[in-house]
mmCIF file of C-alpha atoms in Angstrom:
data_model
loop_
_atom_site.group_PDB
_atom_site.id
_atom_site.type_symbol
_atom_site.label_atom_id
_atom_site.label_comp_id
_atom_site.label_asym_id
_atom_site.label_seq_id
_atom_site.Cartn_x
_atom_site.Cartn_y
_atom_site.Cartn_z
ATOM 1 C CA ASP M 11 -29.864 162.040 -20.919
ATOM 2 C CA ALA M 12 -33.604 162.300 -21.470
ATOM 3 C CA GLY M 13 -35.436 164.896 -19.511
ATOM 4 C CA VAL M 14 -38.999 164.590 -18.278
ATOM 5 C CA THR M 15 -41.337 163.395 -20.980
ATOM 6 C CA GLN M 16 -45.150 163.510 -21.049
ATOM 7 C CA SER M 17 -47.794 162.068 -23.331
ATOM 8 C CA PRO M 18 -49.953 162.943 -25.056
ATOM 9 C CA THR M 19 -49.082 166.514 -25.982
ATOM 10 C CA HIS M 20 -52.659 167.554 -26.575
ATOM 11 C CA LEU M 21 -55.983 165.929 -25.762
ATOM 12 C CA ILE M 22 -59.609 166.812 -26.355
ATOM 13 C CA LYS M 23 -62.262 165.101 -24.280
ATOM 14 C CA THR M 24 -65.978 165.458 -23.617
ATOM 15 C CA ARG M 25 -67.547 166.284 -20.268
ATOM 16 C CA GLY M 26 -68.048 163.134 -18.186
ATOM 17 C CA GLN M 27 -65.265 161.188 -19.865
ATOM 18 C CA GLN M 28 -62.144 159.872 -18.230
ATOM 19 C CA VAL M 29 -58.539 160.662 -19.169
ATOM 20 C CA THR M 30 -55.086 159.251 -18.393
ATOM 21 C CA LEU M 31 -51.934 161.308 -18.726
ATOM 22 C CA ARG M 32 -48.469 159.807 -18.613
ATOM 23 C CA CYS M 33 -45.091 160.964 -17.390
ATOM 24 C CA SER M 34 -41.600 159.576 -17.445
ATOM 25 C CA PRO M 35 -39.208 161.272 -15.011
ATOM 26 C CA LYS M 36 -35.694 162.470 -15.676
ATOM 27 C CA SER M 37 -33.166 159.673 -15.487
ATOM 28 C CA GLY M 38 -32.213 159.010 -11.903
ATOM 29 C CA HIS M 39 -35.173 160.811 -10.383
ATOM 30 C CA ASP M 40 -37.544 158.873 -8.124
ATOM 31 C CA THR M 41 -40.195 161.433 -7.201
ATOM 32 C CA VAL M 42 -42.926 162.683 -9.538
ATOM 33 C CA SER M 43 -45.245 165.610 -8.886
ATOM 34 C CA TRP M 44 -48.273 166.578 -10.938
ATOM 35 C CA TYR M 45 -49.556 170.131 -11.419
ATOM 36 C CA GLN M 46 -52.554 171.738 -13.076
ATOM 37 C CA GLN M 47 -51.958 175.156 -14.688
ATOM 38 C CA ALA M 48 -54.902 177.174 -15.897
ATOM 39 C CA LEU M 49 -54.291 180.013 -18.324
ATOM 40 C CA GLY M 50 -52.760 182.979 -16.534
ATOM 41 C CA GLN M 51 -52.250 181.083 -13.292
ATOM 42 C CA GLY M 52 -49.329 179.592 -11.545
ATOM 43 C CA PRO M 53 -49.091 175.775 -11.255
ATOM 44 C CA GLN M 54 -51.488 174.225 -8.767
ATOM 45 C CA PHE M 55 -50.103 171.169 -6.954
ATOM 46 C CA ILE M 56 -52.201 168.018 -7.447
ATOM 47 C CA PHE M 57 -50.122 165.289 -5.779
ATOM 48 C CA GLN M 58 -46.664 163.796 -5.463
ATOM 49 C CA TYR M 59 -45.588 160.160 -5.797
ATOM 50 C CA TYR M 60 -42.536 158.545 -4.210
ATOM 51 C CA GLU M 61 -41.785 154.825 -3.982
ATOM 52 C CA GLU M 62 -45.085 154.084 -5.724
ATOM 53 C CA GLU M 63 -47.130 155.778 -3.034
ATOM 54 C CA GLU M 64 -48.933 159.123 -2.936
ATOM 55 C CA ARG M 65 -46.815 161.135 -0.526
ATOM 56 C CA GLN M 66 -48.604 164.467 -0.632
ATOM 57 C CA ARG M 67 -51.845 165.760 -2.066
ATOM 58 C CA GLY M 68 -53.052 169.237 -2.901
ATOM 59 C CA ASN M 69 -56.617 170.491 -2.748
ATOM 60 C CA PHE M 70 -58.055 168.418 -5.579
ATOM 61 C CA PRO M 71 -61.116 166.131 -5.502
ATOM 62 C CA ASP M 72 -60.970 162.361 -5.576
ATOM 63 C CA ARG M 73 -61.728 162.467 -9.287
ATOM 64 C CA PHE M 74 -58.014 163.065 -9.627
ATOM 65 C CA SER M 75 -55.993 159.986 -8.943
ATOM 66 C CA GLY M 76 -52.553 158.719 -9.827
ATOM 67 C CA HIS M 77 -50.121 155.909 -9.891
ATOM 68 C CA GLN M 78 -46.389 155.447 -9.869
ATOM 69 C CA PHE M 79 -44.772 152.382 -11.399
ATOM 70 C CA PRO M 80 -41.605 150.557 -10.254
ATOM 71 C CA ASN M 81 -39.650 152.325 -13.007
ATOM 72 C CA TYR M 82 -40.774 155.656 -11.423
ATOM 73 C CA SER M 83 -42.999 156.624 -14.340
ATOM 74 C CA SER M 84 -46.396 157.932 -13.365
ATOM 75 C CA GLU M 85 -49.947 158.342 -14.566
ATOM 76 C CA LEU M 86 -52.555 160.960 -13.713
ATOM 77 C CA ASN M 87 -56.185 159.878 -14.084
ATOM 78 C CA VAL M 88 -59.104 162.265 -14.061
ATOM 79 C CA ASN M 89 -62.683 160.881 -13.937
ATOM 80 C CA ALA M 90 -65.956 162.520 -14.771
ATOM 81 C CA LEU M 91 -64.283 165.427 -16.593
ATOM 82 C CA LEU M 92 -65.641 168.909 -16.135
ATOM 83 C CA LEU M 93 -65.181 171.922 -18.343
ATOM 84 C CA GLY M 94 -63.063 173.446 -15.560
ATOM 85 C CA ASP M 95 -60.555 170.636 -15.855
ATOM 86 C CA SER M 96 -59.313 172.177 -19.109
ATOM 87 C CA ALA M 97 -55.718 173.174 -18.383
ATOM 88 C CA LEU M 98 -52.070 172.428 -18.955
ATOM 89 C CA TYR M 99 -51.048 169.435 -16.842
ATOM 90 C CA LEU M 100 -47.422 169.512 -15.872
ATOM 91 C CA CYS M 101 -45.387 166.646 -14.511
ATOM 92 C CA ALA M 102 -42.187 167.405 -12.594
ATOM 93 C CA SER M 103 -39.570 165.034 -11.294
ATOM 94 C CA SER M 104 -37.004 165.383 -8.568
ATOM 95 C CA LEU M 105 -34.496 163.305 -6.587
ATOM 96 C CA TRP M 106 -34.402 165.065 -3.298
ATOM 97 C CA GLY M 107 -34.798 168.696 -2.354
ATOM 98 C CA PRO M 108 -37.232 171.178 -3.852
ATOM 99 C CA GLU M 109 -35.643 171.612 -7.324
ATOM 100 C CA GLN M 110 -37.979 170.081 -9.844
ATOM 101 C CA TYR M 111 -37.548 169.378 -13.546
ATOM 102 C CA PHE M 112 -40.670 169.901 -15.581
ATOM 103 C CA GLY M 113 -41.952 168.055 -18.649
ATOM 104 C CA PRO M 114 -43.478 169.900 -21.611
ATOM 105 C CA GLY M 115 -46.999 169.347 -20.321
ATOM 106 C CA THR M 116 -50.240 167.918 -21.689
ATOM 107 C CA ARG M 117 -52.832 170.421 -22.865
ATOM 108 C CA LEU M 118 -56.237 168.984 -21.961
ATOM 109 C CA THR M 119 -59.343 170.549 -23.471
ATOM 110 C CA VAL M 120 -62.738 169.451 -22.190
ATOM 111 C CA THR M 121 -65.755 170.285 -24.396
ATOM 112 C CA GLU B 15 -52.721 179.697 4.948
ATOM 113 C CA ASP B 16 -49.375 179.633 3.141
ATOM 114 C CA LYS B 17 -49.171 182.055 0.230
ATOM 115 C CA VAL B 18 -46.723 183.459 -2.286
ATOM 116 C CA VAL B 19 -47.437 186.772 -4.012
ATOM 117 C CA GLN B 20 -45.602 188.030 -7.036
ATOM 118 C CA SER B 21 -45.586 191.545 -8.388
ATOM 119 C CA PRO B 22 -46.113 193.027 -10.797
ATOM 120 C CA LEU B 23 -48.441 190.594 -12.502
ATOM 121 C CA SER B 24 -47.331 191.849 -15.908
ATOM 122 C CA LEU B 25 -44.670 194.129 -17.263
ATOM 123 C CA VAL B 26 -43.780 195.517 -20.687
ATOM 124 C CA VAL B 27 -40.307 196.966 -21.258
ATOM 125 C CA HIS B 28 -37.981 197.812 -24.148
ATOM 126 C CA GLU B 29 -34.862 195.922 -25.038
ATOM 127 C CA GLY B 30 -31.950 197.093 -22.887
ATOM 128 C CA ASP B 31 -34.066 198.029 -19.890
ATOM 129 C CA THR B 32 -33.434 196.591 -16.434
ATOM 130 C CA VAL B 33 -36.337 194.938 -14.628
ATOM 131 C CA THR B 34 -36.938 193.887 -11.022
ATOM 132 C CA LEU B 35 -39.516 191.267 -10.227
ATOM 133 C CA ASN B 36 -40.754 190.735 -6.700
ATOM 134 C CA CYS B 37 -41.811 187.704 -4.745
ATOM 135 C CA SER B 38 -43.143 187.874 -1.155
ATOM 136 C CA TYR B 39 -44.282 184.988 0.966
ATOM 137 C CA GLU B 40 -46.070 184.041 4.134
ATOM 138 C CA VAL B 41 -45.458 180.405 4.944
ATOM 139 C CA THR B 42 -44.950 178.101 7.903
ATOM 140 C CA ASN B 43 -41.325 177.046 8.295
ATOM 141 C CA PHE B 44 -39.668 178.495 5.251
ATOM 142 C CA ARG B 45 -37.032 176.254 3.724
ATOM 143 C CA SER B 46 -36.106 177.730 0.333
ATOM 144 C CA LEU B 47 -37.298 179.999 -2.512
ATOM 145 C CA LEU B 48 -37.044 179.052 -6.167
ATOM 146 C CA TRP B 49 -37.326 181.028 -9.388
ATOM 147 C CA TYR B 50 -38.430 179.477 -12.636
ATOM 148 C CA LYS B 51 -38.846 180.818 -16.189
ATOM 149 C CA GLN B 52 -41.776 179.602 -18.232
ATOM 150 C CA GLU B 53 -41.735 180.397 -21.936
ATOM 151 C CA LYS B 54 -44.116 178.168 -23.820
ATOM 152 C CA LYS B 55 -44.721 175.129 -21.658
ATOM 153 C CA ALA B 56 -42.329 173.652 -19.129
ATOM 154 C CA PRO B 57 -40.970 175.938 -16.432
ATOM 155 C CA THR B 58 -37.190 175.836 -16.324
ATOM 156 C CA PHE B 59 -35.229 176.280 -13.116
ATOM 157 C CA LEU B 60 -33.312 179.532 -12.569
ATOM 158 C CA PHE B 61 -32.261 179.827 -8.931
ATOM 159 C CA MET B 62 -32.736 178.348 -5.502
ATOM 160 C CA LEU B 63 -32.215 180.671 -2.504
ATOM 161 C CA THR B 64 -31.902 179.570 1.071
ATOM 162 C CA SER B 65 -29.725 182.172 2.767
ATOM 163 C CA SER B 66 -30.573 185.834 3.206
ATOM 164 C CA GLY B 67 -28.412 188.452 1.540
ATOM 165 C CA ILE B 68 -26.391 186.109 -0.732
ATOM 166 C CA GLU B 69 -26.878 187.001 -4.375
ATOM 167 C CA LYS B 70 -27.124 184.261 -6.960
ATOM 168 C CA LYS B 71 -26.137 185.291 -10.490
ATOM 169 C CA SER B 72 -26.367 183.775 -13.924
ATOM 170 C CA GLY B 73 -25.417 185.988 -16.793
ATOM 171 C CA ARG B 74 -27.765 188.972 -16.842
ATOM 172 C CA LEU B 75 -30.049 187.431 -14.204
ATOM 173 C CA SER B 76 -29.542 187.718 -10.488
ATOM 174 C CA SER B 77 -31.626 187.101 -7.392
ATOM 175 C CA ILE B 78 -31.432 187.711 -3.688
ATOM 176 C CA LEU B 79 -33.449 186.653 -0.677
ATOM 177 C CA ASP B 80 -34.385 188.831 2.274
ATOM 178 C CA LYS B 81 -35.705 186.634 5.081
ATOM 179 C CA LYS B 82 -36.385 189.617 7.331
ATOM 180 C CA GLU B 83 -38.717 191.106 4.711
ATOM 181 C CA LEU B 84 -39.983 187.653 3.620
ATOM 182 C CA SER B 85 -39.280 188.439 -0.001
ATOM 183 C CA SER B 86 -36.989 187.963 -2.905
ATOM 184 C CA ILE B 87 -36.202 189.917 -6.073
ATOM 185 C CA LEU B 88 -35.179 188.747 -9.480
ATOM 186 C CA ASN B 89 -33.248 191.268 -11.542
ATOM 187 C CA ILE B 90 -32.710 191.124 -15.288
ATOM 188 C CA THR B 91 -30.287 193.638 -16.743
ATOM 189 C CA ALA B 92 -29.971 194.642 -20.425
ATOM 190 C CA THR B 93 -33.172 192.785 -21.256
ATOM 191 C CA GLN B 94 -33.522 190.992 -24.613
ATOM 192 C CA THR B 95 -36.630 189.830 -26.460
ATOM 193 C CA GLY B 96 -35.689 186.278 -25.520
ATOM 194 C CA ASP B 97 -36.315 187.210 -21.874
ATOM 195 C CA SER B 98 -40.012 187.451 -22.632
ATOM 196 C CA ALA B 99 -41.664 184.818 -20.467
ATOM 197 C CA ILE B 100 -43.592 184.203 -17.273
ATOM 198 C CA TYR B 101 -41.329 184.204 -14.237
ATOM 199 C CA LEU B 102 -42.604 181.990 -11.423
ATOM 200 C CA CYS B 103 -41.616 182.043 -7.795
ATOM 201 C CA ALA B 104 -42.118 179.043 -5.579
ATOM 202 C CA VAL B 105 -41.405 178.618 -1.842
ATOM 203 C CA GLU B 106 -40.650 175.323 -0.172
ATOM 204 C CA ALA B 107 -42.144 175.231 3.272
ATOM 205 C CA GLY B 108 -43.102 172.806 5.968
ATOM 206 C CA TRP B 109 -41.537 170.415 8.334
ATOM 207 C CA ALA B 110 -39.465 167.344 7.580
ATOM 208 C CA GLY B 111 -40.584 164.511 5.362
ATOM 209 C CA ASN B 112 -44.090 164.453 3.936
ATOM 210 C CA ASN B 113 -45.106 167.865 5.199
ATOM 211 C CA ARG B 114 -42.776 169.759 2.891
ATOM 212 C CA LYS B 115 -44.506 171.408 -0.044
ATOM 213 C CA LEU B 116 -43.956 173.933 -2.798
ATOM 214 C CA ILE B 117 -46.274 176.912 -2.877
ATOM 215 C CA TRP B 118 -46.357 178.745 -6.194
ATOM 216 C CA GLY B 119 -47.060 182.352 -7.005
ATOM 217 C CA LEU B 120 -49.164 183.337 -10.032
ATOM 218 C CA GLY B 121 -46.122 184.573 -11.925
ATOM 219 C CA THR B 122 -45.011 187.796 -13.592
ATOM 220 C CA SER B 123 -45.567 187.991 -17.317
ATOM 221 C CA LEU B 124 -42.661 189.928 -18.827
ATOM 222 C CA ALA B 125 -42.812 191.198 -22.424
ATOM 223 C CA VAL B 126 -39.630 192.735 -23.899
ATOM 224 C CA ASN B 127 -40.256 194.771 -27.002
ATOM 225 C CA PRO B 128 -37.505 195.386 -29.584
#
């Protein structure tokens, strides 16, 4: 049973560029949440997708957008990248309740 | 504003020591408290606590919730170097449906030296 998978593992982008990160949830899970984790910080909630719709959103600008596909996989898009967007981006899936299963993350570096 | 505070922020101990990590919260409509361990990348689930005073245990790790004090502790006995990690506390809060959310603490960084 595959757990949560994310791609790519690492990514280097230049300021102003756009990036797309991908996530496949754990088998049987229908809800996907995205988090940004800066070094030395706890995860910061970006948004959550359920039934292909954004169900909740954290305090992130509109440059951060997402999508969920019918197979429950999800994408996180970030436009007009800033240096401050450099972080570990974690995807977590769940079925119901608060317990979430995390993927290995994508390390994004913006130069 | 909902918040979760963990203490200490970092801790260095020797193998065999016992450690106690703290998590306190101020949230609207508490639902549950979760502990995660983060080693290199993905946090892994340890415990979920919903009822006050009932200890959850897994091997050398245990945790308990005190709803009166709005806090929880995570104990690790006979620590090993493999326990070195960041321990994260998250609180689920909010009302039914779309208003539920997880609020995360900054974590406690634990280093266990041989």
